[in-house]
CSV table of C-alpha atoms and ligand atoms in Angstrom, one decimal:
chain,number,residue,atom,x,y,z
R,1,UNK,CA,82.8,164.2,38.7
R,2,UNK,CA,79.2,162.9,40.3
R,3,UNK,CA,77.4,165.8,41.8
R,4,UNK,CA,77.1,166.5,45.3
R,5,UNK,CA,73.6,166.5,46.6
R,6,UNK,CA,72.5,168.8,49.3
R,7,UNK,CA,68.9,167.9,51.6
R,8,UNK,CA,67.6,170.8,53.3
R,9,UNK,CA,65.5,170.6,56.4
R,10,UNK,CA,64.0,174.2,57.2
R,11,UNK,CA,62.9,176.3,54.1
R,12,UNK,CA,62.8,179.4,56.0
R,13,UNK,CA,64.6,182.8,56.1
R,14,UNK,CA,67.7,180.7,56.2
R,15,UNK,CA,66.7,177.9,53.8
R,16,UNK,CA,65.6,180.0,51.4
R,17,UNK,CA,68.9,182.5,51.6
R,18,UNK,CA,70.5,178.9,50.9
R,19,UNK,CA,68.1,177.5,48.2
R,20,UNK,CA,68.5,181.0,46.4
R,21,UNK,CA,71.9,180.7,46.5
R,22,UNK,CA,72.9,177.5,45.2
R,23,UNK,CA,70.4,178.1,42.3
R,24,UNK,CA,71.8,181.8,41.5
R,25,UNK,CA,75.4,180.9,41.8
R,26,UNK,CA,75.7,177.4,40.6
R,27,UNK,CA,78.0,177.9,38.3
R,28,UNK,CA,80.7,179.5,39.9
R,29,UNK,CA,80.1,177.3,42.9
R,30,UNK,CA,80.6,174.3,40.1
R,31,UNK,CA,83.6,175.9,39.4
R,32,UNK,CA,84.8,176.1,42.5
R,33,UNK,CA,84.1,173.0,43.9
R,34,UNK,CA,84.8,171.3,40.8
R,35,UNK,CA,81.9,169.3,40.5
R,36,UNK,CA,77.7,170.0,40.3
R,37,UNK,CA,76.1,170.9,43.9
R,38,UNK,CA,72.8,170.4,43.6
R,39,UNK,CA,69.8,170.7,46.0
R,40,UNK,CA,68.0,167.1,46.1
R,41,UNK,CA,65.6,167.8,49.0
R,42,UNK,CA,63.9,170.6,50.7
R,43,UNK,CA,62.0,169.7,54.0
R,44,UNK,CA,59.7,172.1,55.9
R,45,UNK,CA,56.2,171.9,57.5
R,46,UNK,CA,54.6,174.6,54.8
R,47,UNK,CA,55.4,173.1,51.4
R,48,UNK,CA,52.9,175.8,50.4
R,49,UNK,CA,54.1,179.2,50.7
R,50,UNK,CA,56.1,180.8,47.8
R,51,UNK,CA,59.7,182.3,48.8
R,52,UNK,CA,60.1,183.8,46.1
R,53,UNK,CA,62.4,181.0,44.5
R,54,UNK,CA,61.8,179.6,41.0
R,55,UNK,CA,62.2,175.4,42.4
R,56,UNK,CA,61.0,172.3,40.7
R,57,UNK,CA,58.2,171.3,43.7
R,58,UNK,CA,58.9,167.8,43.3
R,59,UNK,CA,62.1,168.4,45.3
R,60,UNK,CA,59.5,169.6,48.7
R,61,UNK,CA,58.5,167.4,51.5
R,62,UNK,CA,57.3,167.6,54.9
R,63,UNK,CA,59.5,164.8,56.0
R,64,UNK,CA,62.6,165.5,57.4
R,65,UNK,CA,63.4,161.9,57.3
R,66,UNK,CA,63.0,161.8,53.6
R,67,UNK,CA,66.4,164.1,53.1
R,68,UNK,CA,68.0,162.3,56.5
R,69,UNK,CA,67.3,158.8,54.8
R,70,UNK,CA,68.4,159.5,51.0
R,71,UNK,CA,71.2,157.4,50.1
R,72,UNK,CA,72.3,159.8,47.5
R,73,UNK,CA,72.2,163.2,49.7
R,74,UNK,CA,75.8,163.6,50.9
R,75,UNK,CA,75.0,167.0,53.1
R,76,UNK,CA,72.5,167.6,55.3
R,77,UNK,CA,72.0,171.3,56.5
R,78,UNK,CA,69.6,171.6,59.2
R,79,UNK,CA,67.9,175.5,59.3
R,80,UNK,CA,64.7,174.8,61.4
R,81,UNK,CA,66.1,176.3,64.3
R,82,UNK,CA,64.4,175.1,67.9
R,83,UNK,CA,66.9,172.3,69.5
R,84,UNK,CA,64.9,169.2,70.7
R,85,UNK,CA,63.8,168.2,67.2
R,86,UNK,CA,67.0,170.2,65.2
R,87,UNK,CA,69.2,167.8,67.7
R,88,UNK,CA,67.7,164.6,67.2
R,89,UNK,CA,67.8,165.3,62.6
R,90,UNK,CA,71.3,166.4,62.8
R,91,UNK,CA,72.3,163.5,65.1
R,92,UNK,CA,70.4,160.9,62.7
R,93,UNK,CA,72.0,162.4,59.8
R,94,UNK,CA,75.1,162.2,61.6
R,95,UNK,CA,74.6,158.3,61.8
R,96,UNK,CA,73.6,158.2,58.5
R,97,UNK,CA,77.6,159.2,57.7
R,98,UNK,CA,75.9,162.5,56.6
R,99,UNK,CA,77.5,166.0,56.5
R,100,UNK,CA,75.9,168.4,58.0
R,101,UNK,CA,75.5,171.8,57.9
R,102,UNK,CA,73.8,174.4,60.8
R,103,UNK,CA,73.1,177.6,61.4
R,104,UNK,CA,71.7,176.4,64.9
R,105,UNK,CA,73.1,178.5,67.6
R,106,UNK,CA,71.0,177.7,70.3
R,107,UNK,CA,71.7,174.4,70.0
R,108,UNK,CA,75.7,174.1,69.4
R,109,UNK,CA,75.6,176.8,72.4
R,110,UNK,CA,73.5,174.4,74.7
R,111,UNK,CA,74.3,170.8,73.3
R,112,UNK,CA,77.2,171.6,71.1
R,113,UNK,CA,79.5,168.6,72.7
R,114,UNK,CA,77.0,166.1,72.2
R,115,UNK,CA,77.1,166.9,68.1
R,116,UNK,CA,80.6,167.3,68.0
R,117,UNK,CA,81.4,164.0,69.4
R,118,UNK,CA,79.2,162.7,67.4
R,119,UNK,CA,80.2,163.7,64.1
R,120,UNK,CA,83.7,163.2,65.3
R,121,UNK,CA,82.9,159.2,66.5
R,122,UNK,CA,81.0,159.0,62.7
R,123,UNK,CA,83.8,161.0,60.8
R,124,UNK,CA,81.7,163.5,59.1
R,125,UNK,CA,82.0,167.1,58.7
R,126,UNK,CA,79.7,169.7,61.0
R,127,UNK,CA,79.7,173.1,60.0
R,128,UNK,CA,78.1,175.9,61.4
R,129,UNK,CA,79.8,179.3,60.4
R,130,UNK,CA,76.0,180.5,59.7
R,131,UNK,CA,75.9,180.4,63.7
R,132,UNK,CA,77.8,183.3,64.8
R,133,UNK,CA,78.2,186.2,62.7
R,134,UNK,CA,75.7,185.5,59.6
R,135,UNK,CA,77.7,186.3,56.6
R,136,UNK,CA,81.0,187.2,58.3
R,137,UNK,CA,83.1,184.6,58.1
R,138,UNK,CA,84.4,184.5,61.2
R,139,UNK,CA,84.9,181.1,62.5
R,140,UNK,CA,86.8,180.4,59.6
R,141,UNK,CA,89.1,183.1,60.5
R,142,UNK,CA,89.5,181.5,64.2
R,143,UNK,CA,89.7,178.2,63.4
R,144,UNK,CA,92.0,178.9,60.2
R,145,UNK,CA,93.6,182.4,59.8
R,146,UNK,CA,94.3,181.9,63.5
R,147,UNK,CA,95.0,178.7,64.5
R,148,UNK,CA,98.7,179.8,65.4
R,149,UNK,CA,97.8,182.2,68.2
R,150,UNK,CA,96.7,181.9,71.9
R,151,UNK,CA,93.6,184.0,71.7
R,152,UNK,CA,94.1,186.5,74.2
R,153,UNK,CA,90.6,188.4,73.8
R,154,UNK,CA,87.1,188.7,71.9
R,155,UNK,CA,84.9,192.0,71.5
R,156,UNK,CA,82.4,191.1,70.0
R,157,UNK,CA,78.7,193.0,68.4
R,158,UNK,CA,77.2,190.2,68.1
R,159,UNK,CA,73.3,190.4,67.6
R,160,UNK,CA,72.0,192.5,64.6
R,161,UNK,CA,68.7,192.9,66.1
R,162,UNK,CA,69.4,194.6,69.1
R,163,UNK,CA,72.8,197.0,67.0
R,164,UNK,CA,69.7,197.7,65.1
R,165,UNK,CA,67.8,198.4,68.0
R,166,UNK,CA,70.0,200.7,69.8
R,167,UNK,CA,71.2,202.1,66.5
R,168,UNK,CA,67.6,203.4,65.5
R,169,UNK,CA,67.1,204.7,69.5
R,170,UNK,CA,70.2,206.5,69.1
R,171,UNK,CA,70.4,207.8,65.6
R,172,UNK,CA,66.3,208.6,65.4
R,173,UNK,CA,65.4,209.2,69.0
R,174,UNK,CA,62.5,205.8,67.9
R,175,UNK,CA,60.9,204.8,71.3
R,176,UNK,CA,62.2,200.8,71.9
R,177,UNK,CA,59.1,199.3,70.7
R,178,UNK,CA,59.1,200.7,67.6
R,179,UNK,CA,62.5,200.0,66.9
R,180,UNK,CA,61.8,196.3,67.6
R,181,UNK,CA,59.1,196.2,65.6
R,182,UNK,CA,61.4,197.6,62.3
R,183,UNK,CA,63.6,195.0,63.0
R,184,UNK,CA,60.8,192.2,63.2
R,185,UNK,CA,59.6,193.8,59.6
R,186,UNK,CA,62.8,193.8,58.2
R,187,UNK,CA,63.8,190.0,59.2
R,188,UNK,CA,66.1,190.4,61.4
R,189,UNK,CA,64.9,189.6,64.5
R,190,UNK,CA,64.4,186.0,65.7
R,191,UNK,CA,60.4,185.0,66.8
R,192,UNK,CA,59.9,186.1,69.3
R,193,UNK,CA,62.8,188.4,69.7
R,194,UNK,CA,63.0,187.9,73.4
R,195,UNK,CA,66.4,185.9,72.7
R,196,UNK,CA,67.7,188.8,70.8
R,197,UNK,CA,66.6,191.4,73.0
R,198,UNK,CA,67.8,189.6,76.1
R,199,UNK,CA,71.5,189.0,75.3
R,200,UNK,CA,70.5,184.9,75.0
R,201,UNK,CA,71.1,185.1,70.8
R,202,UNK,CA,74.8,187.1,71.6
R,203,UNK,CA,75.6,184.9,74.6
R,204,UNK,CA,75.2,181.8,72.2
R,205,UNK,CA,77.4,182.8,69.7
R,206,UNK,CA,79.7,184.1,72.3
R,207,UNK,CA,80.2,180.6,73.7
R,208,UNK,CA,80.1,179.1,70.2
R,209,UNK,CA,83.3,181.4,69.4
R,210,UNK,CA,85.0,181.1,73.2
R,211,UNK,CA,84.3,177.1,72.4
R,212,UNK,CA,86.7,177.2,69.3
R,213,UNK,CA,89.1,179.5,70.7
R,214,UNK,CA,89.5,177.0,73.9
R,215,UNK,CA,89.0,174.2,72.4
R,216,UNK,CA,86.4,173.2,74.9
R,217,UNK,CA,82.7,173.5,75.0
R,218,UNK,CA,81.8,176.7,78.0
R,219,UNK,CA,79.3,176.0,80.2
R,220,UNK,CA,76.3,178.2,78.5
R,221,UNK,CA,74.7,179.1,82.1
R,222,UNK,CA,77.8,180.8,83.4
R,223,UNK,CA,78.0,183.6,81.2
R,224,UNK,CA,76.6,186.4,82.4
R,225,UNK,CA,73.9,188.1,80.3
R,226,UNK,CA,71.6,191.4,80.1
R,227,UNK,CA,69.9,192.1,77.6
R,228,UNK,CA,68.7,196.1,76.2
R,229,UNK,CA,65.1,195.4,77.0
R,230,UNK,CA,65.7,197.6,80.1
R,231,UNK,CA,67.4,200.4,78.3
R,232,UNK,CA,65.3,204.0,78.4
R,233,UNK,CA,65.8,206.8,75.2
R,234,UNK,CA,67.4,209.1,78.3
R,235,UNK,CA,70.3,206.3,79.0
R,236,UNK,CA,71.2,206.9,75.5
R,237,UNK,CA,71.0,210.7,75.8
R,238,UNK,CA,73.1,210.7,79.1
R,239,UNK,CA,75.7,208.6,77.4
R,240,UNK,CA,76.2,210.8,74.4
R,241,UNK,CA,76.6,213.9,76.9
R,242,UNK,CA,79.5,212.0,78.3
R,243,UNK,CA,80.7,211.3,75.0
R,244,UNK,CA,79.4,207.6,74.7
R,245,UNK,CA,77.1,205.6,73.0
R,246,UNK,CA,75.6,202.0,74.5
R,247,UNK,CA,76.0,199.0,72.5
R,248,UNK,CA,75.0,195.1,73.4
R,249,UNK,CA,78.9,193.9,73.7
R,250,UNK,CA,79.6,190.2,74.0
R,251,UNK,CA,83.0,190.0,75.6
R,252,UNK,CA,85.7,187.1,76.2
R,253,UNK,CA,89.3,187.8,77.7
R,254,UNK,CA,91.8,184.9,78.8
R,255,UNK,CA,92.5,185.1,82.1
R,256,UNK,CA,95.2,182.3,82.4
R,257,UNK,CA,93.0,179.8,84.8
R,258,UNK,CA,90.2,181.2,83.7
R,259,UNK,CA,87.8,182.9,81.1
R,260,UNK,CA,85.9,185.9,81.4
R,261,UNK,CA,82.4,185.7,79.1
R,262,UNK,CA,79.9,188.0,79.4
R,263,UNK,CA,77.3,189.7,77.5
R,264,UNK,CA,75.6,193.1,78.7
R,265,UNK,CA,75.1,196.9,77.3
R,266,UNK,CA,77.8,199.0,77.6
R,267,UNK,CA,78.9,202.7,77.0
R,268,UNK,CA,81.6,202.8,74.5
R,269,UNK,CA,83.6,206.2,73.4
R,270,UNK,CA,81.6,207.2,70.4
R,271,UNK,CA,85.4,207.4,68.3
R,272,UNK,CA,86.0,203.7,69.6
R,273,UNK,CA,86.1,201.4,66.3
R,274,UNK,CA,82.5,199.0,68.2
R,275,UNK,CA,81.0,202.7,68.5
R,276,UNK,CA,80.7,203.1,64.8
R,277,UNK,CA,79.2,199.7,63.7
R,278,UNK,CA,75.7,200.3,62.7
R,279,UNK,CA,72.0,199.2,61.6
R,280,UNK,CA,72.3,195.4,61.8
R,281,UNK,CA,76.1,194.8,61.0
R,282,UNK,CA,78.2,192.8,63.3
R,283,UNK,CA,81.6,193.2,64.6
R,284,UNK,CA,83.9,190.8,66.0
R,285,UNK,CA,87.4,192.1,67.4
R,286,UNK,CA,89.7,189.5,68.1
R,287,UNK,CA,93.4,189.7,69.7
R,288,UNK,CA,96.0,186.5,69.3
R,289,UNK,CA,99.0,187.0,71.0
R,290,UNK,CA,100.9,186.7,67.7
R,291,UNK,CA,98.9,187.7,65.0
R,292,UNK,CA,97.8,190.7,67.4
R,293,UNK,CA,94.5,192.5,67.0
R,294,UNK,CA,92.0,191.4,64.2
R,295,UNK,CA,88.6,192.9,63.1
R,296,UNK,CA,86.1,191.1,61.4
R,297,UNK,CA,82.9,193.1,59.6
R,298,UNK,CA,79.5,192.4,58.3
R,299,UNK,CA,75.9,191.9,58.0
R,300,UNK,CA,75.5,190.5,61.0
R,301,UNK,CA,71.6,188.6,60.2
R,302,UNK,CA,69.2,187.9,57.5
R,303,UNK,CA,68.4,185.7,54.6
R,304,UNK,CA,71.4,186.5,52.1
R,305,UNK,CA,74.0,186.9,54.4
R,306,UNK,CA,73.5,184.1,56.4
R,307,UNK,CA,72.5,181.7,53.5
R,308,UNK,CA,76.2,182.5,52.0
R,309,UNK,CA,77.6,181.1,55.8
R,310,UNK,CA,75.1,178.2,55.2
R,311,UNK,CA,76.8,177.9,51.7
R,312,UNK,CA,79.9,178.4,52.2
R,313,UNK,CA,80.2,175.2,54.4
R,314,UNK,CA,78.7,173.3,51.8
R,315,UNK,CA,81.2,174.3,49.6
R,316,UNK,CA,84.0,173.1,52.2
R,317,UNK,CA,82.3,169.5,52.7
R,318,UNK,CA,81.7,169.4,48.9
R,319,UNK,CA,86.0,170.0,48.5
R,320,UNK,CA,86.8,167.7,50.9
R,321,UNK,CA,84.4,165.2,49.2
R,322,UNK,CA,85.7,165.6,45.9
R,323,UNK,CA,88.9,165.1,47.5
R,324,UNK,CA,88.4,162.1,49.2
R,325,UNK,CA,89.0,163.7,52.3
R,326,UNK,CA,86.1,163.2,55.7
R,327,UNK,CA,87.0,165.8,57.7
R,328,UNK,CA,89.4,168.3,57.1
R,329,UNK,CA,89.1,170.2,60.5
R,330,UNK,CA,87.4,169.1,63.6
R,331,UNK,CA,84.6,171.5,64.9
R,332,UNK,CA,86.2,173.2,67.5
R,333,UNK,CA,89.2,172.8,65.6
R,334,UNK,CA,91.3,170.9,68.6
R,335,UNK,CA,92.2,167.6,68.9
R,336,UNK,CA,90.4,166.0,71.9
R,337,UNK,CA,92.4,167.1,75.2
R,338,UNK,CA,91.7,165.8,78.5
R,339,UNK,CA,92.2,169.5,79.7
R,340,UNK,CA,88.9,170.2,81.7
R,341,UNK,CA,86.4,172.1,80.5
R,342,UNK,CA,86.8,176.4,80.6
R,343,UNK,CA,85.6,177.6,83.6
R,344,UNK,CA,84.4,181.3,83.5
R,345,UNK,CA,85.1,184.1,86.0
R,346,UNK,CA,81.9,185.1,87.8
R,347,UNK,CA,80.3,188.6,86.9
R,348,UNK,CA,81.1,189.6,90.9
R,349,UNK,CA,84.7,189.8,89.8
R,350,UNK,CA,85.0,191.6,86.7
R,351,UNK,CA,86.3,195.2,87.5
R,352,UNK,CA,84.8,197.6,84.7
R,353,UNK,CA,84.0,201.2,85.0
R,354,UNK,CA,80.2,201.9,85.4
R,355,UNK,CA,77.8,204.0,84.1
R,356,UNK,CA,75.0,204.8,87.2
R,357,UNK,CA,71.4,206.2,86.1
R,358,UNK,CA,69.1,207.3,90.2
R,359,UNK,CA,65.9,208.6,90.3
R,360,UNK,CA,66.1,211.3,93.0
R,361,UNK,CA,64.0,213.3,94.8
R,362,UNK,CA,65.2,216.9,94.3
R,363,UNK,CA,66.1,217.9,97.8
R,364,UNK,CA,69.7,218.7,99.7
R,365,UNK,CA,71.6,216.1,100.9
R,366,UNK,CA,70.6,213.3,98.4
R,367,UNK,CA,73.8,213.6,96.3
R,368,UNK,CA,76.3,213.1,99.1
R,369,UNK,CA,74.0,210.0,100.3
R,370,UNK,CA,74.3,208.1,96.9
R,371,UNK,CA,78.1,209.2,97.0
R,372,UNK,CA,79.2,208.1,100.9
R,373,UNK,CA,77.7,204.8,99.5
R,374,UNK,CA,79.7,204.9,96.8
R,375,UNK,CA,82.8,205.5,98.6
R,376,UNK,CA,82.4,203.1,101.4
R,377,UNK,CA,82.3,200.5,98.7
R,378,UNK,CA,85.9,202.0,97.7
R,379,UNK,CA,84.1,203.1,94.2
R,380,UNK,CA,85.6,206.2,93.1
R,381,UNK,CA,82.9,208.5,90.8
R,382,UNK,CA,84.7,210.3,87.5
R,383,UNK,CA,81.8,213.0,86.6
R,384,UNK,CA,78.4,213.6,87.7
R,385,UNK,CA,75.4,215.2,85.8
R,386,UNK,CA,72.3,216.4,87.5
R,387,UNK,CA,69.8,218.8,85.2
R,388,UNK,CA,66.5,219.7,86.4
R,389,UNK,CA,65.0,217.6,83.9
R,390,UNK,CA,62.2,215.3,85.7
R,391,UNK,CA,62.0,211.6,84.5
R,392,UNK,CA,58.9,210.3,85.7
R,393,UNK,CA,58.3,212.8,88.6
R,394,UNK,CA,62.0,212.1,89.8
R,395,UNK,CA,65.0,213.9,88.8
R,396,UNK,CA,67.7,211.8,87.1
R,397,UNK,CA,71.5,212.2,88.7
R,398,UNK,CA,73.4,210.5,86.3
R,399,UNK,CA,77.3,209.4,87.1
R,400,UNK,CA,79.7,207.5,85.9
R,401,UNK,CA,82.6,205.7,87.9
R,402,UNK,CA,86.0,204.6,87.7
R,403,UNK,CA,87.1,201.0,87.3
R,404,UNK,CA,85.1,198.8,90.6
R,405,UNK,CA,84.6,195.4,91.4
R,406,UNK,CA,81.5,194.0,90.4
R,407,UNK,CA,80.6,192.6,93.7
R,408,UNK,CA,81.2,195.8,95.2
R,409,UNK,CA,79.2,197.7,93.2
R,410,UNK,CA,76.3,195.3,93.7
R,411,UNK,CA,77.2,195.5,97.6
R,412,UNK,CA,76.3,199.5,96.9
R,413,UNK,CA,73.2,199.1,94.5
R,414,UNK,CA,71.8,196.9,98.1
R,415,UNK,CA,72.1,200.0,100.0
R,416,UNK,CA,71.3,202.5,97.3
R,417,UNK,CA,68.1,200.8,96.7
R,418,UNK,CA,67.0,201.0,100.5
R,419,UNK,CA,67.6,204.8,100.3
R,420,UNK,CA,63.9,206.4,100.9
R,421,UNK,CA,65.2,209.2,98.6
R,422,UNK,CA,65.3,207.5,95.4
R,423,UNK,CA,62.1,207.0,93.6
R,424,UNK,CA,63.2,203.7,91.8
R,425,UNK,CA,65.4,200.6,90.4
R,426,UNK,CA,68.7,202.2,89.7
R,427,UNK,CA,70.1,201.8,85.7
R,428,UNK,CA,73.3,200.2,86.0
R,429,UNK,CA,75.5,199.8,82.3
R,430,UNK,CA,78.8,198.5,82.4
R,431,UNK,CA,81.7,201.2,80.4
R,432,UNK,CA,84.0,199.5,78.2
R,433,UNK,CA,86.7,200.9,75.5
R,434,UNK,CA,88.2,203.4,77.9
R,435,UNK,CA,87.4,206.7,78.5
R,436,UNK,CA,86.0,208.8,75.8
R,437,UNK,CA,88.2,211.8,75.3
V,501,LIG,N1,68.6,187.2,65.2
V,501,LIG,C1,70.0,187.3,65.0
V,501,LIG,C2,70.5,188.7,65.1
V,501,LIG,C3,70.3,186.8,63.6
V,501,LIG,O1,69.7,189.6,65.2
V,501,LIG,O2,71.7,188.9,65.0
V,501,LIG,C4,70.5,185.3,63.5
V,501,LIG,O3,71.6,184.9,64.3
């Protein structure tokens, strides 16, 4: 059987996790693909720096359209990341009746439709399980293990680098910064880690994974997202009092006419199953109405984990090659429907319970001001801790709530904020998982 040749464009974290790979394990990928796979091209600015990978340099190049234009290279994987240039390779290799294999989030999250079409019109493969989840292989599960279910909802822990984050804060008591900057050293973090750090990197992958569930591409800018940035050490401390820890959740149910997406801390029991997924692991908790719930478990980010995603789709396209087959599945694994696109719930009406963090000034009266706000919004408060314990010259009256409306409680946070007796912005997170017992 010929060999299948692979072009790389992007010898990065991700490349190289690929590149080392392919080398290390070629022969049981030979025999399991039944034929050679063998890297043709590498493309990437610096042809200079060493990763670390014994590689015959003849094979580097800093043109892209040297692996795009090679007659003989059968699948293209495209790990430069960015979208204006990433879109514009894979949509030329796509012409080119190349393959093509991304770990691009950003881009299937933004412009997904566009490639999907694309390599659907030119009957070529596009796979991008690298995209959500790094080396959990979760789309494969959705697209495959699942296909016979309605998905009723998705939990997901979706961005290593902020699980690692909070992880660190919670575990070590590590101020934020430093936390971020461990996960920067250790690779996991994008550059800058604003993305990660701001719920973008989870809300991408969220709409990646709602995508194949629905079958339709989600408008990105509707799902709701807030990232950890905000978070103080105390926030954490206050939630482990209650018997909770905060995690960045990415979260998708079916709501019949509608989707709910959003992405945002929350406090979760520290027994629930999300409570206990550490360091920068992922978890993705899925519910079809058949197969019932599903939990999927993993490194969630860097270069080995994701380069087996990045390989593992090559090893697909390179089975369906040697079968004769174009494309086995199409990306979002659905047929075409004229169904409209999913449109997703605003944040105003998703009911959750909530976690409330003022800064006070210590004087009589101020607790039953914050709570005849409360309760003219109809928002009933379960517990309610207030220690002496000043937080930047204010004392912190920490409370969480029963299930309320989001509009209403943003209807409150207007009039709590023009209170004269609270000091500052007031920490709102978002309780998930039930109530911790
Ligand atoms: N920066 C991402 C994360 C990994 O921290 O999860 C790549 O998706």
């Amino acid at each position: 059987m010929q060999p299948i040749n692979i072009g790389i464009i992007g010898f990065g974290t991700v490349g190289a996790g690929a590149v080392e790979i392919l080398l290390n394990n070629k022969d049981i990928i030979r025999n399991r693909v039944g034929a050679d796979v063998i890297i043709r091209r590498i493309a990437d600015l610096d042809i200079q720096t060493d990763r670390g990978i014994s590689l015959d340099k003849d094979l580097l190049t800093t043109d892209a359209m040297k692996v795009i234009n090679d007659p003989d290279i059968h699948i293209v994987a495209e790990l430069m990341g960015g979208t204006d240039k990433a879109k514009a390779y894979i949509l030329a290799a796509i012409q080119n009746k190349k393959h093509v294999v991304t770990a691009n989030k950003a881009l299937l999250a933004e412009h997904g439709n566009e490639l999907y079409q694309a390599a659907e019109a030119y009957q070529v493969s596009l796979g991008f399980e690298a995209s959500v989840g790094g080396g959990i292989p979760v789309l494969r599960a959705l697209r495959e293990g699942l296909s016979a279910n309605r998905i009723q909802s998705i939990m997901g822990i979706l961005n290593g680098t902020s699980n690692y984050i909070l992880t660190r804060m919670t575990q070590k008591g590590l101020a934020y910064d430093i936390a971020v900057q461990e996960a920067i050293d250790l690779g996991y973090a994008e550059d800058p880690p604003t993305l990660d750090v701001d719920g973008t990197d989870a809300a991408h992958k969220l709409a990646i994974l709602i995508s194949i569930a629905f079958g339709h591409p989600v408008p990105f800018g509707d799902i709701y997202r807030q990232g950890i940035d905000q978070l103080i050490p105390e926030d954490i401390a206050f939630a482990g009092e209650f018997g909770y820890c905060i995690k960045l959740l990415a979260l998708s149910r079916d709501l019949g006419d509608r989707v709910e997406a959003r992405v945002h801390p929350a406090m979760v029991p520290t027994d629930h199953i999300m409570a206990n997924v550490n360091e920068a692991y992922n978890a993705i908790y899925m519910e079809g109405d058949f197969s019932g719930p599903t939990l999927y478990y993993g490194l969630g980010a860097g270069r080995k984990a994701t380069g087996s995603a990045v390989v593992s789709d090559m090893i697909a396209i390179a089975r369906q090659i040697r079968q004769g087959v174009n494309t086995l599945i199409p990306p979002l694994a659905h047929v075409r429907s004229p169904e409209p696109a999913v449109t997703i719930q605003p944040i105003d009406e998703v009911n959750t319970a909530y976690y409330f963090r003022f800064s006070a000034v210590d004087k009589p009266g101020v607790l039953s001001k914050i709570s005849g706000i409360l309760g003219e919004q109809g928002i009933s408060i379960a517990s309610v801790i207030q220690k002496g314990r000043k937080l930047l010259g204010s004392v912190p009256i920490v409370m969480l709530t029963h299930e309320a409306k989001g509009s209403h409680v943003n209807k409150a946070l207007t009039q709590l904020n023009q209170l004269d007796v609270l000091t500052d912005k007031t920490m709102v997170i978002r309780v998930e998982g039930g109530e911790s017992t």
